[in-house]
Amino acid sequence: MTGFPFLNHRGVIGLAGLALVACSNGGVVRTPGPEPPPAGDAVSGQQIFRFDTFGDERFWTDTLRMHEVIQTAVDPLTALSVGLKVDADALPPGILGEVDLNDPATTVALLGLDAVVGLKAQVTEDGRIERVGVTCALCHSDVDDSVQEGIGRRLDGWPNRDLNPGLILSLSPALQDAATQAVLTSWGPGKYDAYWNHDGMNDPTVIPPAYGLAGVDLETFTGEGPISYWNAYVGVTQMHGQGSFSDPRLGIEIVAAPDLVTSKLPDLLAYQLSLPAPPPPAGSFDPTAAERGAAVFNGPGTCASCHMAPTFTDVNERLHDPAETGMDPVLSQRATTGRYRTTPLRGAWQHPPYFHDGSAATLPDVVEH
């Protein structure tokens, strides 16, 4: 059992940006998962994605006491060093040149401005954090570094591969036992284990992008269910928002009243589906080589047999046994399907390392897998 008991709820091809998951023509036709929610409002969904904690302050404040950690020990430079990002659009002009970046009080002031991406705090007039929680944007937004590294305009949907969730959690006064510390400090930047608090196993995965999902039925590496299934799972069991979530396959049955999660899922989904994958930067690849790569991709390389246009995945039709792609089977066994989805390739240039476990550092490494 985990030491986190109160969390338990029961080349050419490379240049073309191809083949995140090499695969055969095999696979197992997937069975339908839970029905997706009705259509929502993307404008409302943006606010939910960026600023809604689903009431998780009771966990991050009352249980983990992270408000105490931030108040006393997290100055802006420390925050940036663990991968937290600052939204430049939320800052008054010239403020960065006027404040002490080595003072935790500056971090508190930034929280009061809603400028720390993915954190939402209630700050008193005398600069004291009363409550703090997290939002979807903590892991699934980045910034463009237009002011300095870690400070810039929001890039919603981009995975924050600089974020070190385990190290951040390890600062909690409630998580100081040696076994828990060993797990949390082992994950490293850009990785998180969304099953550890249920099964006690330590096998983190890379934080995935939340863009380019239009037309992709299943969001997770193992194809558990539609996108809103995973939004609910994370919102309730990982962020610890006040909501209801049920999955008999995992032995999870959580009922909350009032439910602050479920009614927001349609709008959240609408916003996620509106986020396009970012195009590769100008000059980042050789167009002629990319044309040759496309010929290989769609021809003798047989990449397109699984990475099918326009989504560059066959997840809407089938999942794949780990042996088909030579992948570590551990995650698939911890989840409910025993299989992996073919990862969509849109935006592949932007989010190395690749595969669910980050075992391929570059696209050429993927091709050599």
Coordinates of C-alpha atoms in Angstrom, one line a residue:
M1 CA 0.0 0.0 0.0
T2 CA 1.2 3.5 -0.8
G3 CA 2.5 5.8 1.9
F4 CA -0.2 8.3 0.8
P5 CA -3.1 6.6 2.6
F6 CA -5.5 9.5 2.5
L7 CA -5.3 9.6 -1.3
N8 CA -6.7 6.1 -1.7
H9 CA -10.2 5.9 -3.2
R10 CA -10.1 2.2 -3.6
G11 CA 16.1 10.6 -39.5
V12 CA 13.9 11.2 -42.7
I13 CA 11.1 9.9 -40.7
G14 CA 12.2 11.9 -37.7
L15 CA 12.3 15.1 -39.8
A16 CA 8.7 14.5 -40.8
G17 CA 7.7 14.1 -37.2
L18 CA 6.5 10.5 -37.7
A19 CA 5.8 7.4 -35.8
L20 CA 5.5 8.1 -32.1
V21 CA 4.3 4.5 -31.6
A22 CA 5.6 2.0 -34.1
C23 CA 3.0 -0.7 -34.6
S24 CA 1.9 -3.6 -36.7
N25 CA -1.4 -4.1 -38.5
G26 CA -2.7 -6.0 -35.4
G27 CA -4.6 -4.7 -32.5
V28 CA -7.8 -5.6 -30.7
V29 CA -11.0 -3.9 -31.6
R30 CA -12.0 -1.8 -28.6
T31 CA -15.3 -2.0 -26.8
P32 CA -17.3 1.2 -26.3
G33 CA -16.5 3.1 -23.2
P34 CA -18.7 5.6 -21.3
E35 CA -20.8 7.9 -23.3
P36 CA -19.3 11.4 -23.8
P37 CA -21.1 14.4 -22.2
P38 CA -23.3 16.7 -24.3
A39 CA -21.9 19.6 -26.2
G40 CA -20.5 22.4 -24.1
D41 CA -19.4 26.0 -24.2
A42 CA -15.7 26.5 -25.0
V43 CA -15.6 30.0 -23.5
S44 CA -16.8 28.8 -20.2
G45 CA -14.5 25.8 -20.6
Q46 CA -11.5 28.0 -20.8
Q47 CA -12.3 29.5 -17.4
I48 CA -12.7 26.1 -16.0
F49 CA -9.5 24.8 -17.5
R50 CA -7.5 27.8 -16.2
F51 CA -9.1 28.7 -12.9
D52 CA -11.5 26.1 -11.6
T53 CA -10.2 24.0 -8.7
F54 CA -13.4 21.9 -8.4
G55 CA -13.2 22.6 -4.7
D56 CA -9.9 20.9 -4.2
E57 CA -8.6 23.5 -1.7
R58 CA -9.7 21.3 1.1
F59 CA -7.1 18.7 0.0
W60 CA -4.2 21.0 -1.0
T61 CA -4.8 23.4 2.0
D62 CA -6.4 21.4 4.8
T63 CA -4.6 18.0 4.1
L64 CA -1.3 18.8 2.4
R65 CA -0.9 22.3 4.0
M66 CA 0.7 23.6 0.8
H67 CA -0.4 27.1 1.7
E68 CA 2.1 27.0 4.6
V69 CA 4.9 25.8 2.3
I70 CA 4.3 28.5 -0.3
Q71 CA 3.9 31.3 2.3
T72 CA 7.2 30.5 4.0
A73 CA 9.5 28.8 1.5
V74 CA 8.6 29.2 -2.1
D75 CA 10.0 32.4 -3.7
P76 CA 9.5 33.0 -7.4
L77 CA 12.9 31.6 -8.4
T78 CA 12.2 28.4 -6.5
A79 CA 8.7 28.2 -8.1
L80 CA 10.2 28.5 -11.5
S81 CA 12.9 25.9 -10.7
V82 CA 10.2 23.3 -10.1
G83 CA 8.4 24.1 -13.3
L84 CA 5.7 26.5 -12.2
K85 CA 4.9 29.1 -14.8
V86 CA 3.9 32.8 -14.6
D87 CA 1.2 34.3 -16.9
A88 CA 2.7 37.6 -18.1
D89 CA -0.7 38.9 -19.2
A90 CA -1.8 38.9 -15.6
L91 CA 1.1 41.1 -14.4
P92 CA 1.0 44.9 -14.1
P93 CA 3.5 46.6 -16.4
G94 CA 7.0 46.7 -15.0
I95 CA 6.3 44.7 -11.9
L96 CA 9.1 42.1 -12.4
G97 CA 11.7 44.8 -12.2
E98 CA 10.3 46.1 -8.9
V99 CA 9.9 43.0 -6.8
D100 CA 12.3 40.7 -5.0
L101 CA 12.3 37.3 -6.8
N102 CA 13.9 35.7 -3.8
D103 CA 11.1 36.6 -1.4
P104 CA 8.1 34.2 -0.9
A105 CA 5.9 37.3 -0.4
T106 CA 6.4 38.0 -4.1
T107 CA 5.0 34.5 -4.9
V108 CA 2.0 35.3 -2.7
A109 CA 1.5 38.5 -4.5
L110 CA 1.6 36.7 -7.9
L111 CA -1.0 34.3 -6.6
G112 CA -3.2 37.2 -5.7
L113 CA -3.0 38.3 -9.3
D114 CA -4.0 34.9 -10.6
A115 CA -0.6 34.9 -12.3
V116 CA 0.8 31.5 -11.3
V117 CA -0.5 29.1 -14.0
G118 CA -2.5 26.3 -12.5
L119 CA -2.7 27.6 -8.9
K120 CA -5.7 29.3 -7.5
A121 CA -5.4 31.0 -4.1
Q122 CA -7.4 33.2 -1.7
V123 CA -5.0 35.9 -0.4
T124 CA -5.9 38.3 2.3
E125 CA -5.2 42.0 2.1
D126 CA -2.3 41.6 4.4
G127 CA -0.7 39.0 2.1
R128 CA -1.6 35.8 3.8
I129 CA -2.7 32.7 1.9
E130 CA -6.0 31.4 3.3
R131 CA -6.7 28.7 0.7
V132 CA -4.9 27.3 -2.3
G133 CA -5.9 24.7 -4.9
V134 CA -4.8 23.5 -8.3
T135 CA -6.5 23.6 -11.8
C136 CA -6.1 21.6 -15.0
A137 CA -3.6 24.2 -16.3
L138 CA -1.0 23.2 -13.7
C139 CA 0.0 20.2 -15.8
H140 CA -1.5 21.0 -19.2
S141 CA -0.4 24.6 -19.9
D142 CA 2.9 26.2 -20.6
V143 CA 4.0 29.7 -21.4
D144 CA 6.0 31.1 -24.4
D145 CA 8.9 32.4 -22.3
S146 CA 8.4 35.8 -23.9
V147 CA 9.5 37.7 -20.8
Q148 CA 12.0 35.2 -19.5
E149 CA 12.2 31.5 -19.0
G150 CA 9.0 30.4 -17.3
I151 CA 7.3 33.7 -17.7
G152 CA 5.2 34.6 -20.7
R153 CA 1.8 34.2 -22.4
R154 CA -0.2 31.1 -21.7
L155 CA 0.0 28.1 -24.1
D156 CA -3.1 26.1 -23.0
G157 CA -3.0 22.4 -23.9
W158 CA 0.8 22.2 -24.0
P159 CA 2.2 19.7 -21.5
N160 CA 4.3 21.3 -18.8
R161 CA 7.3 19.0 -19.1
D162 CA 9.3 21.3 -16.8
L163 CA 6.8 20.7 -13.9
N164 CA 8.1 18.4 -11.2
P165 CA 4.9 17.3 -9.5
G166 CA 6.6 14.8 -7.2
L167 CA 9.1 17.3 -5.9
I168 CA 6.3 19.8 -5.3
L169 CA 4.3 17.2 -3.4
S170 CA 7.3 16.2 -1.4
L171 CA 7.4 19.6 0.2
S172 CA 4.1 19.0 2.0
P173 CA 4.4 18.6 5.8
A174 CA 1.9 15.7 5.5
L175 CA 4.1 13.6 3.2
Q176 CA 7.4 13.4 5.0
D177 CA 7.6 9.6 5.7
A178 CA 10.6 8.1 4.0
A179 CA 8.7 5.7 1.7
T180 CA 6.5 8.4 0.3
Q181 CA 9.4 10.8 -0.1
A182 CA 11.3 8.1 -2.1
V183 CA 8.5 7.7 -4.5
L184 CA 7.7 11.4 -5.0
T185 CA 11.3 12.4 -5.5
S186 CA 11.9 9.6 -8.1
W187 CA 9.4 10.9 -10.7
G188 CA 11.4 13.9 -12.0
P189 CA 10.3 16.8 -14.3
G190 CA 7.4 16.2 -16.7
K191 CA 6.2 12.9 -15.1
Y192 CA 3.3 11.9 -12.9
D193 CA 1.8 8.7 -11.7
A194 CA -2.0 8.9 -11.8
Y195 CA -2.5 5.4 -10.4
W196 CA 0.0 5.3 -7.5
N197 CA -2.5 6.5 -4.9
H198 CA -4.7 3.6 -5.8
D199 CA -2.4 0.6 -6.3
G200 CA 0.8 1.7 -4.6
M201 CA 3.0 0.9 -7.6
N202 CA 5.5 3.5 -8.8
D203 CA 5.6 3.8 -12.6
P204 CA 5.1 7.4 -13.7
T205 CA 4.2 8.5 -17.2
V206 CA 5.0 11.7 -19.1
I207 CA 2.4 14.5 -18.8
P208 CA 0.5 14.3 -22.1
P209 CA -0.7 17.3 -24.2
A210 CA -4.3 18.4 -24.0
Y211 CA -4.3 19.9 -27.5
G212 CA -5.1 18.3 -30.9
L213 CA -7.8 16.0 -29.4
A214 CA -10.6 16.8 -31.8
G215 CA -11.6 13.6 -33.5
V216 CA -9.7 11.4 -30.9
D217 CA -12.1 9.4 -28.9
L218 CA -9.8 8.2 -26.1
E219 CA -7.3 10.5 -24.3
T220 CA -5.3 8.2 -22.2
F221 CA -2.3 6.0 -23.1
T222 CA -4.3 2.9 -22.3
G223 CA -7.7 3.9 -23.8
E224 CA -9.8 3.8 -20.6
G225 CA -12.6 5.9 -21.9
P226 CA -13.5 9.2 -23.6
I227 CA -11.8 12.4 -22.8
S228 CA -14.3 13.5 -20.2
Y229 CA -13.8 10.2 -18.4
W230 CA -10.2 11.1 -17.8
N231 CA -11.1 14.7 -16.9
A232 CA -13.4 13.3 -14.3
Y233 CA -10.9 10.8 -13.1
V234 CA -8.2 13.4 -12.6
G235 CA -10.5 16.0 -11.3
V236 CA -11.8 13.8 -8.5
T237 CA -9.1 11.2 -7.7
Q238 CA -5.9 13.3 -8.5
M239 CA -6.7 16.9 -8.0
H240 CA -9.1 15.8 -5.3
G241 CA -11.9 18.1 -6.3
Q242 CA -15.3 17.7 -4.8
G243 CA -17.0 15.5 -7.4
S244 CA -18.5 12.1 -8.1
F245 CA -16.6 9.4 -10.0
S246 CA -17.2 5.7 -10.6
D247 CA -15.3 3.0 -12.4
P248 CA -16.0 -0.5 -11.2
R249 CA -13.0 -1.7 -13.3
L250 CA -10.7 0.1 -10.9
G251 CA -12.8 -0.4 -7.8
I252 CA -13.5 3.3 -7.5
E253 CA -16.9 4.6 -6.3
I254 CA -16.9 8.2 -5.1
V255 CA -20.1 10.1 -4.5
A256 CA -19.9 13.8 -3.5
A257 CA -22.6 16.3 -2.7
P258 CA -22.6 18.9 -4.0
D259 CA -20.8 17.6 -7.1
L260 CA -18.6 20.4 -8.3
V261 CA -17.1 18.5 -11.2
T262 CA -19.6 16.6 -13.4
S263 CA -21.7 19.6 -14.6
K264 CA -18.5 21.3 -15.8
L265 CA -17.2 18.4 -18.0
P266 CA -19.1 19.4 -21.2
D267 CA -17.7 22.9 -21.2
L268 CA -14.2 21.7 -20.3
L269 CA -14.3 19.2 -23.1
A270 CA -15.5 21.8 -25.6
Y271 CA -12.4 24.0 -24.7
Q272 CA -10.0 21.1 -25.0
L273 CA -11.4 20.2 -28.4
S274 CA -10.9 23.8 -29.6
L275 CA -7.2 23.7 -28.9
P276 CA -5.2 23.0 -32.1
A277 CA -1.9 21.2 -32.1
P278 CA 0.9 23.8 -32.6
P279 CA 2.5 23.8 -36.0
P280 CA 6.3 23.2 -36.1
P281 CA 8.3 26.4 -36.0
A282 CA 9.4 27.9 -39.3
G283 CA 12.8 26.5 -40.4
S284 CA 12.7 23.6 -37.9
F285 CA 12.6 20.9 -40.6
D286 CA 13.7 20.3 -44.1
P287 CA 10.5 20.3 -46.3
T288 CA 12.2 18.2 -49.0
A289 CA 13.2 15.6 -46.4
A290 CA 9.7 15.7 -45.0
E291 CA 8.2 14.8 -48.4
R292 CA 10.5 11.8 -48.6
G293 CA 9.5 10.9 -45.0
A294 CA 5.8 11.1 -45.9
A295 CA 6.4 8.6 -48.8
V296 CA 8.0 6.2 -46.3
F297 CA 5.3 6.9 -43.7
N298 CA 2.5 6.2 -46.1
G299 CA 4.3 3.4 -48.0
P300 CA 6.9 0.9 -47.1
G301 CA 7.2 2.1 -43.5
T302 CA 3.6 1.1 -42.9
C303 CA 3.4 3.8 -40.2
A304 CA 0.0 5.0 -41.5
S305 CA -1.5 1.6 -40.9
C306 CA -1.9 2.7 -37.3
H307 CA -1.1 6.4 -37.4
M308 CA -4.0 7.1 -39.7
A309 CA -4.8 10.6 -41.0
P310 CA -6.3 13.0 -40.1
T311 CA -5.8 12.3 -36.3
F312 CA -2.7 10.0 -36.9
T313 CA -4.1 7.4 -34.6
D314 CA -6.3 4.3 -34.9
V315 CA -7.6 4.6 -31.3
N316 CA -11.2 5.1 -32.5
E317 CA -11.0 1.5 -33.9
R318 CA -8.6 -0.5 -31.8
L319 CA -6.1 -0.8 -29.0
H320 CA -2.8 -2.7 -29.2
D321 CA -1.1 -5.3 -27.0
P322 CA 2.2 -4.2 -25.5
A323 CA 4.0 -7.0 -27.4
E324 CA 2.9 -5.5 -30.8
T325 CA 5.1 -2.4 -30.2
G326 CA 7.7 -3.8 -27.8
M327 CA 6.4 -1.5 -25.0
D328 CA 6.8 -2.0 -21.3
P329 CA 3.5 -3.7 -20.3
V330 CA 3.3 -2.4 -16.7
L331 CA 1.0 0.6 -17.3
S332 CA -1.4 -1.4 -19.4
Q333 CA -1.6 -4.0 -16.7
R334 CA -2.2 -1.4 -14.0
A335 CA -5.0 0.2 -16.0
T336 CA -8.2 -1.5 -17.2
T337 CA -7.6 -2.4 -20.8
G338 CA -4.3 -4.3 -20.8
R339 CA -3.4 -2.5 -24.0
Y340 CA -2.1 0.8 -25.4
R341 CA -3.6 3.2 -27.8
T342 CA -1.7 4.5 -30.9
T343 CA -0.5 7.9 -29.8
P344 CA -1.7 10.8 -32.1
L345 CA 1.2 12.5 -33.9
R346 CA -0.2 16.0 -34.0
G347 CA 2.3 18.4 -32.3
A348 CA 4.9 15.6 -32.0
W349 CA 7.7 18.1 -32.5
Q350 CA 6.7 19.9 -29.3
H351 CA 6.6 17.3 -26.5
P352 CA 9.6 15.0 -26.3
P353 CA 10.4 12.6 -24.7
Y354 CA 8.1 10.0 -26.4
F355 CA 6.1 6.9 -25.5
H356 CA 4.1 6.8 -22.3
D357 CA 7.1 6.4 -20.1
G358 CA 9.4 8.9 -21.9
S359 CA 11.8 6.1 -22.9
A360 CA 12.5 7.7 -26.3
A361 CA 14.3 11.0 -26.0
T362 CA 14.0 12.0 -29.7
L363 CA 12.0 11.1 -32.8
P364 CA 15.0 9.2 -34.2
D365 CA 15.0 7.2 -31.0
V366 CA 11.3 6.3 -31.7
V367 CA 12.1 5.1 -35.2
E368 CA 15.0 3.0 -33.8
H369 CA 12.7 1.4 -31.1

